[in-house]
PDB file of C-alpha atoms in Angstrom:
ATOM      1  CA  UNK A 917     -24.430 -37.020  51.118  1.00 64.00           C
ATOM      2  CA  UNK A 918     -23.590 -40.198  53.006  1.00 73.00           C
ATOM      3  CA  UNK A 919     -21.499 -42.789  51.180  1.00 79.00           C
ATOM      4  CA  UNK A 920     -23.389 -45.797  49.856  1.00 92.00           C
ATOM      5  CA  UNK A 921     -20.837 -48.153  51.405  1.00 97.00           C
ATOM      6  CA  UNK A 922     -17.973 -48.282  53.855  1.00 98.00           C
ATOM      7  CA  UNK A 923     -14.425 -49.397  53.109  1.00 98.00           C
ATOM      8  CA  UNK A 924     -12.050 -51.455  55.231  1.00 98.00           C
ATOM      9  CA  UNK A 925      -8.505 -52.496  54.364  1.00 98.00           C
ATOM     10  CA  UNK A 926      -5.744 -54.331  56.146  1.00 98.00           C
ATOM     11  CA  UNK A 927      -2.703 -52.381  57.277  1.00 98.00           C
ATOM     12  CA  UNK A 928      -0.574 -53.402  54.302  1.00 98.00           C
ATOM     13  CA  UNK A 929      -2.127 -50.533  52.325  1.00 97.00           C
ATOM     14  CA  UNK A 930       0.529 -48.123  53.697  1.00 96.00           C
ATOM     15  CA  UNK A 931      -1.951 -45.326  54.338  1.00 97.00           C
ATOM     16  CA  UNK A 932      -1.055 -43.056  57.222  1.00 97.00           C
ATOM     17  CA  UNK A 933      -3.473 -42.899  60.143  1.00 97.00           C
ATOM     18  CA  UNK A 934      -4.423 -39.385  59.016  1.00 97.00           C
ATOM     19  CA  UNK A 935      -5.171 -40.572  55.468  1.00 97.00           C
ATOM     20  CA  UNK A 936      -7.298 -43.442  56.749  1.00 98.00           C
ATOM     21  CA  UNK A 937      -9.306 -41.067  58.926  1.00 98.00           C
ATOM     22  CA  UNK A 938      -9.671 -38.479  56.169  1.00 97.00           C
ATOM     23  CA  UNK A 939     -10.875 -41.054  53.642  1.00 97.00           C
ATOM     24  CA  UNK A 940     -13.037 -42.900  56.192  1.00 97.00           C
ATOM     25  CA  UNK A 941     -11.235 -46.235  55.843  1.00 98.00           C
ATOM     26  CA  UNK A 942     -11.138 -48.665  58.739  1.00 98.00           C
ATOM     27  CA  UNK A 943      -7.743 -50.348  59.008  1.00 98.00           C
ATOM     28  CA  UNK A 944      -7.369 -53.924  60.278  1.00 98.00           C
ATOM     29  CA  UNK A 945      -3.847 -54.288  61.674  1.00 98.00           C
ATOM     30  CA  UNK A 946      -1.380 -57.042  60.918  1.00 98.00           C
ATOM     31  CA  UNK A 947       1.173 -57.816  63.635  1.00 97.00           C
ATOM     32  CA  UNK A 948       4.940 -58.357  63.758  1.00 96.00           C
ATOM     33  CA  UNK A 949       7.163 -60.104  66.288  1.00 95.00           C
ATOM     34  CA  UNK A 950      10.624 -61.593  66.724  1.00 91.00           C
ATOM     35  CA  UNK A 951       9.367 -64.918  67.994  1.00 76.00           C
ATOM     36  CA  UNK A 952      12.828 -66.282  68.836  1.00 80.00           C
ATOM     37  CA  UNK A 953      13.505 -63.543  71.402  1.00 82.00           C
ATOM     38  CA  UNK A 954      12.130 -63.892  74.950  1.00 75.00           C
ATOM     39  CA  UNK A 955      11.290 -60.180  75.125  1.00 77.00           C
ATOM     40  CA  UNK A 956       9.600 -60.161  71.712  1.00 73.00           C
ATOM     41  CA  UNK A 957      12.309 -57.946  70.228  1.00 87.00           C
ATOM     42  CA  UNK A 958      10.968 -55.767  67.435  1.00 93.00           C
ATOM     43  CA  UNK A 959       7.277 -56.477  67.998  1.00 95.00           C
ATOM     44  CA  UNK A 960       3.957 -54.685  67.790  1.00 95.00           C
ATOM     45  CA  UNK A 961       0.792 -54.034  65.852  1.00 96.00           C
ATOM     46  CA  UNK A 962       1.056 -52.540  62.392  1.00 97.00           C
ATOM     47  CA  UNK A 963      -0.575 -49.290  63.509  1.00 96.00           C
ATOM     48  CA  UNK A 964       0.669 -47.270  60.525  1.00 96.00           C
ATOM     49  CA  UNK A 965       3.761 -46.097  62.412  1.00 96.00           C
ATOM     50  CA  UNK A 966       1.870 -44.379  65.209  1.00 96.00           C
ATOM     51  CA  UNK A 967       3.654 -46.105  68.121  1.00 95.00           C
ATOM     52  CA  UNK A 968       7.043 -46.461  66.427  1.00 96.00           C
ATOM     53  CA  UNK A 969       8.450 -44.293  63.646  1.00 97.00           C
ATOM     54  CA  UNK A 970       9.489 -45.738  60.310  1.00 97.00           C
ATOM     55  CA  UNK A 971      13.104 -44.788  60.976  1.00 97.00           C
ATOM     56  CA  UNK A 972      13.087 -46.525  64.378  1.00 97.00           C
ATOM     57  CA  UNK A 973      11.552 -49.643  62.836  1.00 97.00           C
ATOM     58  CA  UNK A 974      13.979 -49.911  59.928  1.00 96.00           C
ATOM     59  CA  UNK A 975      16.980 -48.978  62.044  1.00 96.00           C
ATOM     60  CA  UNK A 976      16.196 -51.964  64.274  1.00 96.00           C
ATOM     61  CA  UNK A 977      16.285 -54.202  61.197  1.00 94.00           C
ATOM     62  CA  UNK A 978      19.591 -52.657  60.134  1.00 93.00           C
ATOM     63  CA  UNK A 979      20.929 -53.644  63.551  1.00 94.00           C
ATOM     64  CA  UNK A 980      19.868 -57.258  63.049  1.00 92.00           C
ATOM     65  CA  UNK A 981      16.189 -57.530  64.021  1.00 94.00           C
ATOM     66  CA  UNK A 982      14.287 -60.134  61.964  1.00 92.00           C
ATOM     67  CA  UNK A 983      10.566 -59.736  62.689  1.00 94.00           C
ATOM     68  CA  UNK A 984       7.983 -62.126  61.286  1.00 93.00           C
ATOM     69  CA  UNK A 985       4.399 -61.101  60.577  1.00 95.00           C
ATOM     70  CA  UNK A 986       0.913 -62.428  61.182  1.00 96.00           C
ATOM     71  CA  UNK A 987      -2.465 -61.494  59.793  1.00 97.00           C
ATOM     72  CA  UNK A 988      -5.353 -60.216  61.923  1.00 98.00           C
ATOM     73  CA  UNK A 989      -6.734 -62.923  64.199  1.00 97.00           C
ATOM     74  CA  UNK A 990     -10.097 -64.514  63.583  1.00 98.00           C
ATOM     75  CA  UNK A 991     -11.390 -62.588  66.602  1.00 98.00           C
ATOM     76  CA  UNK A 992     -10.246 -59.311  65.043  1.00 98.00           C
ATOM     77  CA  UNK A 993     -11.968 -60.141  61.765  1.00 98.00           C
ATOM     78  CA  UNK A 994     -15.085 -61.253  63.656  1.00 98.00           C
ATOM     79  CA  UNK A 995     -15.292 -58.001  65.621  1.00 98.00           C
ATOM     80  CA  UNK A 996     -14.773 -55.841  62.528  1.00 98.00           C
ATOM     81  CA  UNK A 997     -17.401 -57.708  60.503  1.00 98.00           C
ATOM     82  CA  UNK A 998     -19.895 -57.722  63.358  1.00 98.00           C
ATOM     83  CA  UNK A 999     -19.574 -53.961  63.761  1.00 98.00           C
ATOM     84  CA  UNK A1000     -19.947 -53.500  60.011  1.00 98.00           C
ATOM     85  CA  UNK A1001     -23.070 -55.680  59.985  1.00 98.00           C
ATOM     86  CA  UNK A1002     -24.619 -53.883  62.937  1.00 97.00           C
ATOM     87  CA  UNK A1003     -23.977 -50.490  61.326  1.00 96.00           C
ATOM     88  CA  UNK A1004     -26.398 -51.411  58.564  1.00 96.00           C
ATOM     89  CA  UNK A1005     -24.044 -49.919  55.947  1.00 97.00           C
ATOM     90  CA  UNK A1006     -22.754 -52.303  53.243  1.00 98.00           C
ATOM     91  CA  UNK A1007     -19.000 -52.730  53.592  1.00 98.00           C
ATOM     92  CA  UNK A1008     -16.112 -53.814  51.351  1.00 98.00           C
ATOM     93  CA  UNK A1009     -12.843 -55.144  52.796  1.00 98.00           C
ATOM     94  CA  UNK A1010      -9.785 -54.968  50.538  1.00 98.00           C
ATOM     95  CA  UNK A1011      -7.119 -57.534  51.434  1.00 98.00           C
ATOM     96  CA  UNK A1012      -3.428 -57.970  50.744  1.00 98.00           C
ATOM     97  CA  UNK A1013      -2.761 -60.349  47.863  1.00 98.00           C
ATOM     98  CA  UNK A1014      -3.611 -63.966  48.588  1.00 98.00           C
ATOM     99  CA  UNK A1015      -0.432 -64.805  46.678  1.00 96.00           C
ATOM    100  CA  UNK A1016       1.734 -63.602  49.577  1.00 95.00           C
ATOM    101  CA  UNK A1017      -0.531 -63.786  52.632  1.00 96.00           C
ATOM    102  CA  UNK A1018      -3.348 -65.804  54.175  1.00 97.00           C
ATOM    103  CA  UNK A1019      -5.242 -62.672  55.166  1.00 98.00           C
ATOM    104  CA  UNK A1020      -7.820 -63.002  52.398  1.00 98.00           C
ATOM    105  CA  UNK A1021      -8.655 -66.597  53.329  1.00 98.00           C
ATOM    106  CA  UNK A1022      -8.811 -65.637  57.018  1.00 98.00           C
ATOM    107  CA  UNK A1023     -11.280 -62.855  56.269  1.00 98.00           C
ATOM    108  CA  UNK A1024     -13.461 -65.208  54.194  1.00 98.00           C
ATOM    109  CA  UNK A1025     -13.610 -67.712  57.057  1.00 98.00           C
ATOM    110  CA  UNK A1026     -14.756 -65.029  59.466  1.00 98.00           C
ATOM    111  CA  UNK A1027     -17.326 -63.652  57.049  1.00 98.00           C
ATOM    112  CA  UNK A1028     -18.791 -67.096  56.502  1.00 98.00           C
ATOM    113  CA  UNK A1029     -19.318 -67.474  60.255  1.00 98.00           C
ATOM    114  CA  UNK A1030     -21.208 -64.197  60.326  1.00 98.00           C
ATOM    115  CA  UNK A1031     -23.402 -65.335  57.452  1.00 98.00           C
ATOM    116  CA  UNK A1032     -24.067 -68.614  59.253  1.00 97.00           C
ATOM    117  CA  UNK A1033     -25.226 -66.637  62.293  1.00 97.00           C
ATOM    118  CA  UNK A1034     -27.758 -64.783  60.126  1.00 97.00           C
ATOM    119  CA  UNK A1035     -29.033 -67.385  57.660  1.00 95.00           C
ATOM    120  CA  UNK A1036     -32.272 -65.547  56.943  1.00 95.00           C
ATOM    121  CA  UNK A1037     -30.754 -62.118  56.392  1.00 95.00           C
ATOM    122  CA  UNK A1038     -28.655 -60.582  53.661  1.00 95.00           C
ATOM    123  CA  UNK A1039     -25.151 -59.835  54.883  1.00 97.00           C
ATOM    124  CA  UNK A1040     -23.826 -57.108  52.589  1.00 98.00           C
ATOM    125  CA  UNK A1041     -20.174 -57.406  53.492  1.00 98.00           C
ATOM    126  CA  UNK A1042     -17.715 -58.261  50.752  1.00 98.00           C
ATOM    127  CA  UNK A1043     -14.074 -59.370  50.813  1.00 98.00           C
ATOM    128  CA  UNK A1044     -11.879 -58.530  47.816  1.00 98.00           C
ATOM    129  CA  UNK A1045      -8.486 -60.076  47.072  1.00 98.00           C
ATOM    130  CA  UNK A1046      -6.575 -57.067  45.752  1.00 98.00           C
ATOM    131  CA  UNK A1047      -3.761 -59.281  44.362  1.00 98.00           C
ATOM    132  CA  UNK A1048      -1.580 -56.346  45.451  1.00 98.00           C
ATOM    133  CA  UNK A1049       0.160 -54.981  48.539  1.00 98.00           C
ATOM    134  CA  UNK A1050       2.008 -51.976  49.911  1.00 98.00           C
ATOM    135  CA  UNK A1051       2.531 -49.082  47.455  1.00 98.00           C
ATOM    136  CA  UNK A1052       0.382 -50.781  44.826  1.00 98.00           C
ATOM    137  CA  UNK A1053      -2.427 -51.253  47.352  1.00 98.00           C
ATOM    138  CA  UNK A1054      -2.042 -47.587  48.384  1.00 98.00           C
ATOM    139  CA  UNK A1055      -2.665 -46.473  44.801  1.00 98.00           C
ATOM    140  CA  UNK A1056      -5.527 -48.942  44.401  1.00 98.00           C
ATOM    141  CA  UNK A1057      -7.211 -47.992  47.681  1.00 98.00           C
ATOM    142  CA  UNK A1058      -6.886 -44.278  46.968  1.00 98.00           C
ATOM    143  CA  UNK A1059      -8.880 -44.762  43.769  1.00 98.00           C
ATOM    144  CA  UNK A1060     -11.370 -47.112  45.465  1.00 98.00           C
ATOM    145  CA  UNK A1061     -12.185 -44.324  47.902  1.00 98.00           C
ATOM    146  CA  UNK A1062     -12.688 -41.941  44.979  1.00 97.00           C
ATOM    147  CA  UNK A1063     -15.017 -44.448  43.303  1.00 97.00           C
ATOM    148  CA  UNK A1064     -17.023 -44.825  46.530  1.00 98.00           C
ATOM    149  CA  UNK A1065     -17.234 -41.058  46.954  1.00 97.00           C
ATOM    150  CA  UNK A1066     -18.421 -40.755  43.354  1.00 96.00           C
ATOM    151  CA  UNK A1067     -21.432 -42.883  44.276  1.00 96.00           C
ATOM    152  CA  UNK A1068     -20.630 -46.557  43.738  1.00 97.00           C
ATOM    153  CA  UNK A1069     -22.459 -48.915  46.077  1.00 97.00           C
ATOM    154  CA  UNK A1070     -20.764 -51.947  47.626  1.00 98.00           C
ATOM    155  CA  UNK A1071     -21.602 -54.362  44.841  1.00 98.00           C
ATOM    156  CA  UNK A1072     -20.508 -51.899  42.173  1.00 98.00           C
ATOM    157  CA  UNK A1073     -17.278 -51.208  44.046  1.00 98.00           C
ATOM    158  CA  UNK A1074     -16.489 -54.923  44.158  1.00 98.00           C
ATOM    159  CA  UNK A1075     -17.095 -55.223  40.414  1.00 98.00           C
ATOM    160  CA  UNK A1076     -14.858 -52.210  39.788  1.00 98.00           C
ATOM    161  CA  UNK A1077     -12.103 -53.601  42.029  1.00 98.00           C
ATOM    162  CA  UNK A1078     -12.020 -57.043  40.470  1.00 98.00           C
ATOM    163  CA  UNK A1079     -11.196 -55.453  37.122  1.00 97.00           C
ATOM    164  CA  UNK A1080      -9.148 -52.445  38.218  1.00 97.00           C
ATOM    165  CA  UNK A1081      -6.596 -54.535  40.130  1.00 98.00           C
ATOM    166  CA  UNK A1082      -5.232 -55.818  36.821  1.00 97.00           C
ATOM    167  CA  UNK A1083      -4.516 -52.261  35.678  1.00 96.00           C
ATOM    168  CA  UNK A1084      -2.166 -51.469  38.569  1.00 97.00           C
ATOM    169  CA  UNK A1085       1.437 -51.791  37.423  1.00 97.00           C
ATOM    170  CA  UNK A1086       4.141 -52.298  40.018  1.00 97.00           C
ATOM    171  CA  UNK A1087       7.901 -52.426  39.984  1.00 97.00           C
ATOM    172  CA  UNK A1088       9.999 -52.354  43.136  1.00 96.00           C
ATOM    173  CA  UNK A1089      13.606 -52.768  44.115  1.00 93.00           C
ATOM    174  CA  UNK A1090      14.919 -54.232  47.346  1.00 90.00           C
ATOM    175  CA  UNK A1091      18.456 -54.242  48.697  1.00 80.00           C
ATOM    176  CA  UNK A1092      18.329 -57.894  49.723  1.00 72.00           C
ATOM    177  CA  UNK A1093      16.033 -60.783  48.773  1.00 70.00           C
ATOM    178  CA  UNK A1094      16.870 -62.960  51.791  1.00 66.00           C
ATOM    179  CA  UNK A1095      13.996 -61.704  53.956  1.00 61.00           C
ATOM    180  CA  UNK A1096      11.459 -62.330  51.195  1.00 66.00           C
ATOM    181  CA  UNK A1097      12.723 -65.875  50.835  1.00 57.00           C
ATOM    182  CA  UNK A1098      12.839 -66.428  54.589  1.00 59.00           C
ATOM    183  CA  UNK A1099       9.204 -65.367  54.895  1.00 52.00           C
ATOM    184  CA  UNK A1100       8.122 -67.658  52.052  1.00 55.00           C
ATOM    185  CA  UNK A1101       7.306 -64.835  49.632  1.00 51.00           C
ATOM    186  CA  UNK A1102       9.923 -65.908  47.095  1.00 58.00           C
ATOM    187  CA  UNK A1103      11.255 -69.342  46.142  1.00 56.00           C
ATOM    188  CA  UNK A1104      14.908 -69.966  46.930  1.00 57.00           C
ATOM    189  CA  UNK A1105      15.880 -69.973  43.264  1.00 57.00           C
ATOM    190  CA  UNK A1106      14.559 -66.451  42.865  1.00 56.00           C
ATOM    191  CA  UNK A1107      16.075 -65.210  46.110  1.00 54.00           C
ATOM    192  CA  UNK A1108      19.644 -66.181  45.205  1.00 58.00           C
ATOM    193  CA  UNK A1109      19.640 -64.569  41.761  1.00 58.00           C
ATOM    194  CA  UNK A1110      20.742 -61.163  43.059  1.00 55.00           C
ATOM    195  CA  UNK A1111      23.784 -62.609  44.813  1.00 57.00           C
ATOM    196  CA  UNK A1112      24.627 -64.872  41.885  1.00 60.00           C
ATOM    197  CA  UNK A1113      24.584 -62.055  39.345  1.00 62.00           C
ATOM    198  CA  UNK A1114      25.601 -59.215  41.684  1.00 63.00           C
ATOM    199  CA  UNK A1115      22.569 -57.210  40.577  1.00 77.00           C
ATOM    200  CA  UNK A1116      19.490 -55.521  41.989  1.00 85.00           C
ATOM    201  CA  UNK A1117      16.333 -57.472  41.298  1.00 86.00           C
ATOM    202  CA  UNK A1118      13.258 -55.512  40.223  1.00 92.00           C
ATOM    203  CA  UNK A1119      10.113 -57.336  41.287  1.00 93.00           C
ATOM    204  CA  UNK A1120       6.457 -57.136  40.364  1.00 95.00           C
ATOM    205  CA  UNK A1121       3.150 -58.824  41.093  1.00 96.00           C
ATOM    206  CA  UNK A1122       2.202 -61.730  38.861  1.00 96.00           C
ATOM    207  CA  UNK A1123      -1.432 -62.038  37.831  1.00 97.00           C
ATOM    208  CA  UNK A1124      -2.105 -64.471  40.677  1.00 97.00           C
ATOM    209  CA  UNK A1125      -0.699 -62.014  43.204  1.00 97.00           C
ATOM    210  CA  UNK A1126       2.586 -63.822  43.774  1.00 95.00           C
ATOM    211  CA  UNK A1127       5.916 -62.053  43.343  1.00 92.00           C
ATOM    212  CA  UNK A1128       8.207 -62.432  40.377  1.00 89.00           C
ATOM    213  CA  UNK A1129      11.306 -60.815  38.934  1.00 88.00           C
ATOM    214  CA  UNK A1130      10.585 -58.426  36.103  1.00 90.00           C
ATOM    215  CA  UNK A1131      14.084 -57.128  35.427  1.00 88.00           C
ATOM    216  CA  UNK A1132      17.548 -56.787  36.912  1.00 87.00           C
ATOM    217  CA  UNK A1133      19.906 -53.827  37.156  1.00 89.00           C
ATOM    218  CA  UNK A1134      23.564 -53.506  38.008  1.00 87.00           C
ATOM    219  CA  UNK A1135      23.556 -51.087  40.897  1.00 88.00           C
ATOM    220  CA  UNK A1136      20.966 -49.088  42.778  1.00 91.00           C
ATOM    221  CA  UNK A1137      21.052 -45.971  40.595  1.00 93.00           C
ATOM    222  CA  UNK A1138      20.447 -47.998  37.446  1.00 94.00           C
ATOM    223  CA  UNK A1139      17.622 -49.798  39.242  1.00 94.00           C
ATOM    224  CA  UNK A1140      15.973 -46.494  40.109  1.00 95.00           C
ATOM    225  CA  UNK A1141      16.344 -45.420  36.503  1.00 96.00           C
ATOM    226  CA  UNK A1142      14.550 -48.577  35.404  1.00 96.00           C
ATOM    227  CA  UNK A1143      11.657 -47.773  37.735  1.00 97.00           C
ATOM    228  CA  UNK A1144      11.152 -44.457  35.956  1.00 96.00           C
ATOM    229  CA  UNK A1145      11.615 -46.027  32.514  1.00 96.00           C
ATOM    230  CA  UNK A1146       8.994 -48.652  33.342  1.00 96.00           C
ATOM    231  CA  UNK A1147       6.534 -45.898  34.225  1.00 96.00           C
ATOM    232  CA  UNK A1148       7.216 -43.986  31.033  1.00 95.00           C
ATOM    233  CA  UNK A1149       6.722 -47.041  28.823  1.00 94.00           C
ATOM    234  CA  UNK A1150       3.624 -48.528  30.444  1.00 93.00           C
ATOM    235  CA  UNK A1151       1.462 -45.793  31.980  1.00 93.00           C
ATOM    236  CA  UNK A1152      -1.970 -44.859  30.711  1.00 89.00           C
ATOM    237  CA  UNK A1153      -3.829 -41.663  31.615  1.00 83.00           C
ATOM    238  CA  UNK A1154      -7.319 -43.051  31.089  1.00 84.00           C
ATOM    239  CA  UNK A1155      -9.465 -43.522  33.032  1.00 88.00           C
ATOM    240  CA  UNK A1156      -7.644 -42.541  36.248  1.00 88.00           C
ATOM    241  CA  UNK A1157      -5.593 -39.580  35.090  1.00 82.00           C
ATOM    242  CA  UNK A1158      -2.252 -38.257  36.219  1.00 91.00           C
ATOM    243  CA  UNK A1159      -1.539 -40.237  39.377  1.00 96.00           C
ATOM    244  CA  UNK A1160       1.196 -42.615  40.525  1.00 97.00           C
ATOM    245  CA  UNK A1161       2.651 -43.825  43.820  1.00 98.00           C
ATOM    246  CA  UNK A1162       6.306 -44.033  44.826  1.00 98.00           C
ATOM    247  CA  UNK A1163       6.972 -45.763  48.141  1.00 98.00           C
ATOM    248  CA  UNK A1164      10.135 -46.215  50.145  1.00 98.00           C
ATOM    249  CA  UNK A1165      11.317 -48.081  53.232  1.00 97.00           C
ATOM    250  CA  UNK A1166      13.300 -45.413  55.103  1.00 97.00           C
ATOM    251  CA  UNK A1167      14.916 -44.355  51.826  1.00 97.00           C
ATOM    252  CA  UNK A1168      13.167 -41.029  51.336  1.00 97.00           C
ATOM    253  CA  UNK A1169      15.909 -39.449  49.241  1.00 97.00           C
ATOM    254  CA  UNK A1170      15.740 -42.260  46.683  1.00 97.00           C
ATOM    255  CA  UNK A1171      11.944 -42.190  46.729  1.00 98.00           C
ATOM    256  CA  UNK A1172      11.868 -38.472  46.018  1.00 97.00           C
ATOM    257  CA  UNK A1173      14.443 -38.956  43.266  1.00 97.00           C
ATOM    258  CA  UNK A1174      12.213 -41.490  41.503  1.00 98.00           C
ATOM    259  CA  UNK A1175       9.156 -39.271  42.054  1.00 98.00           C
ATOM    260  CA  UNK A1176      11.010 -36.336  40.490  1.00 97.00           C
ATOM    261  CA  UNK A1177      11.835 -38.427  37.425  1.00 97.00           C
ATOM    262  CA  UNK A1178       8.161 -39.341  37.068  1.00 97.00           C
ATOM    263  CA  UNK A1179       7.201 -35.665  37.376  1.00 96.00           C
ATOM    264  CA  UNK A1180       9.737 -34.822  34.696  1.00 95.00           C
ATOM    265  CA  UNK A1181       7.951 -37.235  32.360  1.00 93.00           C
ATOM    266  CA  UNK A1182       4.535 -35.882  33.338  1.00 94.00           C
ATOM    267  CA  UNK A1183       4.551 -32.427  35.019  1.00 94.00           C
ATOM    268  CA  UNK A1184       0.849 -32.759  35.873  1.00 94.00           C
ATOM    269  CA  UNK A1185       1.384 -36.016  37.744  1.00 95.00           C
ATOM    270  CA  UNK A1186       0.086 -36.390  41.304  1.00 96.00           C
ATOM    271  CA  UNK A1187       2.550 -38.637  43.095  1.00 97.00           C
ATOM    272  CA  UNK A1188       1.513 -40.391  46.293  1.00 98.00           C
ATOM    273  CA  UNK A1189       4.512 -40.941  48.594  1.00 98.00           C
ATOM    274  CA  UNK A1190       3.687 -43.695  51.061  1.00 98.00           C
ATOM    275  CA  UNK A1191       6.193 -45.119  53.511  1.00 98.00           C
ATOM    276  CA  UNK A1192       6.396 -48.921  53.377  1.00 98.00           C
ATOM    277  CA  UNK A1193       4.673 -50.102  56.556  1.00 97.00           C
ATOM    278  CA  UNK A1194       5.880 -52.578  59.187  1.00 97.00           C
ATOM    279  CA  UNK A1195       4.137 -55.631  57.723  1.00 96.00           C
ATOM    280  CA  UNK A1196       5.718 -55.408  54.288  1.00 96.00           C
ATOM    281  CA  UNK A1197       8.838 -53.801  55.731  1.00 95.00           C
ATOM    282  CA  UNK A1198       9.482 -56.899  57.836  1.00 93.00           C
ATOM    283  CA  UNK A1199       9.917 -58.846  54.600  1.00 91.00           C
ATOM    284  CA  UNK A1200      11.672 -56.341  52.335  1.00 92.00           C
ATOM    285  CA  UNK A1201      13.870 -54.550  54.859  1.00 92.00           C
ATOM    286  CA  UNK A1202      15.135 -50.969  54.656  1.00 95.00           C
ATOM    287  CA  UNK A1203      15.954 -49.446  51.297  1.00 94.00           C
ATOM    288  CA  UNK A1204      13.041 -50.699  49.202  1.00 95.00           C
ATOM    289  CA  UNK A1205      11.803 -48.264  46.563  1.00 97.00           C
ATOM    290  CA  UNK A1206       8.652 -48.929  44.549  1.00 98.00           C
ATOM    291  CA  UNK A1207       6.908 -47.349  41.577  1.00 98.00           C
ATOM    292  CA  UNK A1208       3.201 -48.008  40.944  1.00 98.00           C
ATOM    293  CA  UNK A1209       0.809 -46.516  38.418  1.00 97.00           C
ATOM    294  CA  UNK A1210      -2.257 -47.197  36.273  1.00 96.00           C
ATOM    295  CA  UNK A1211      -1.657 -48.855  32.919  1.00 95.00           C
ATOM    296  CA  UNK A1212      -3.057 -51.320  30.428  1.00 93.00           C
ATOM    297  CA  UNK A1213      -4.729 -54.600  31.410  1.00 94.00           C
ATOM    298  CA  UNK A1214      -1.886 -56.848  32.622  1.00 95.00           C
ATOM    299  CA  UNK A1215      -3.882 -59.941  31.620  1.00 95.00           C
ATOM    300  CA  UNK A1216      -3.007 -59.110  28.009  1.00 90.00           C
ATOM    301  CA  UNK A1217       0.706 -59.238  28.792  1.00 78.00           C
ATOM    302  CA  UNK A1218       1.666 -62.656  27.400  1.00 59.00           C
ATOM    303  CA  UNK A1219       5.408 -62.457  26.743  1.00 45.00           C
ATOM    304  CA  UNK A1220       7.429 -64.687  29.064  1.00 39.00           C
ATOM    305  CA  UNK A1221      11.197 -64.802  29.478  1.00 38.00           C
ATOM    306  CA  UNK A1222      13.526 -66.554  31.892  1.00 36.00           C
ATOM    307  CA  UNK A1223      16.289 -65.177  34.080  1.00 35.00           C
ATOM    308  CA  UNK A1224      18.570 -68.097  34.954  1.00 35.00           C
ATOM    309  CA  UNK A1225      15.652 -70.435  35.382  1.00 34.00           C
ATOM    310  CA  UNK A1226      13.299 -67.891  36.985  1.00 36.00           C
ATOM    311  CA  UNK A1227      10.038 -67.493  35.143  1.00 35.00           C
ATOM    312  CA  UNK A1228       9.462 -63.817  34.490  1.00 33.00           C
ATOM    313  CA  UNK A1229       6.620 -62.045  32.687  1.00 33.00           C
ATOM    314  CA  UNK A1230       7.676 -59.003  30.741  1.00 33.00           C
TER     315      UNK A1230
END
C-alpha cells in the first residue's frame, strides 16, 4: 500500500544514504566550506559521507580545518517543494532546530512562495521545526517514518511530530566547546566553562531548541558514564518501546561503549548508531558522543539550576 505522505528532512538527521533510500526519505543537503581559504579547504555538500568518509572529514579538522556551514539555498528549497507539489503526494519536511539554524525559516520562506504561486489550490506541504538535530533527529525521524508507514497522513504526522519532539531526550559530550561558540551555537559564557573548570560539558536541547549545559563531568570516561546514567534514569518504554540512539563523531569505540552500557540496562534495546554528519560535525568536532532516547514530556521538567552563571535545566 502506498504511503499517505512523503517525508523530507535536511541532512542534519545523520541518516546514511542507504537508510534514507530504504525509508523513502528525501534529504536536503546543508553545505560546509572553509571560507577563508582560497581553495575552499574542507568544503562540500553534506551528502551523508558519500563523497568523503567520516574519518577523512574529522581527520581534516584534527589537522586544523575549521569549516563553517550553510543551510540549503532558497533555490534548493524551491526545487524540492515544487517537485513535491507536482507529485501530488502530501509531504512533510522535518528541519533542524530553529534554535541553532536558520534552515526552518528558510524552508518557510520558500514554501510561502509556492503557495503564492498557487493561490487557488491547496498546497499540502508542511514544514516542521524538530527543535532537535543530529542523533536526536535520527531517533525522531526513524519513528516518524514508522508512524507514516503505520498509516498517518501528512496532517496527522505533523500533529504527532509537534508533540513527540518534546519526548526526545538528548545528552551529548564534546571534547571542545570552542567550535560551538565560534559558530554562534553557544554563548561565550557557556563555551568557556569547560576550560574554567577543567571538565567535560554534557549538553542538551532546551525546549526552544537552543543548546544548554545539563551536567559536567571530570574526564571523558566519567562523562560517558553520565550518558548511560541519564538514559537509565529518564527513559520510558511507552509508547515507542525499546529504542535509543548513540551517535559519535569518529569516536566509534566510545560510541559502542555507551551503547553496550545501554544494552546492559535493557537487553531488548534496539540501539541506532549514527555517525555525526558533516554539518553538525563542523561545529562539534571529532570525539563527540551522544545518547538519545524516548522519555517523559520535557515540558514538565521545571527544575532550574545554574553552573557558574549558566542557566541549566535539570
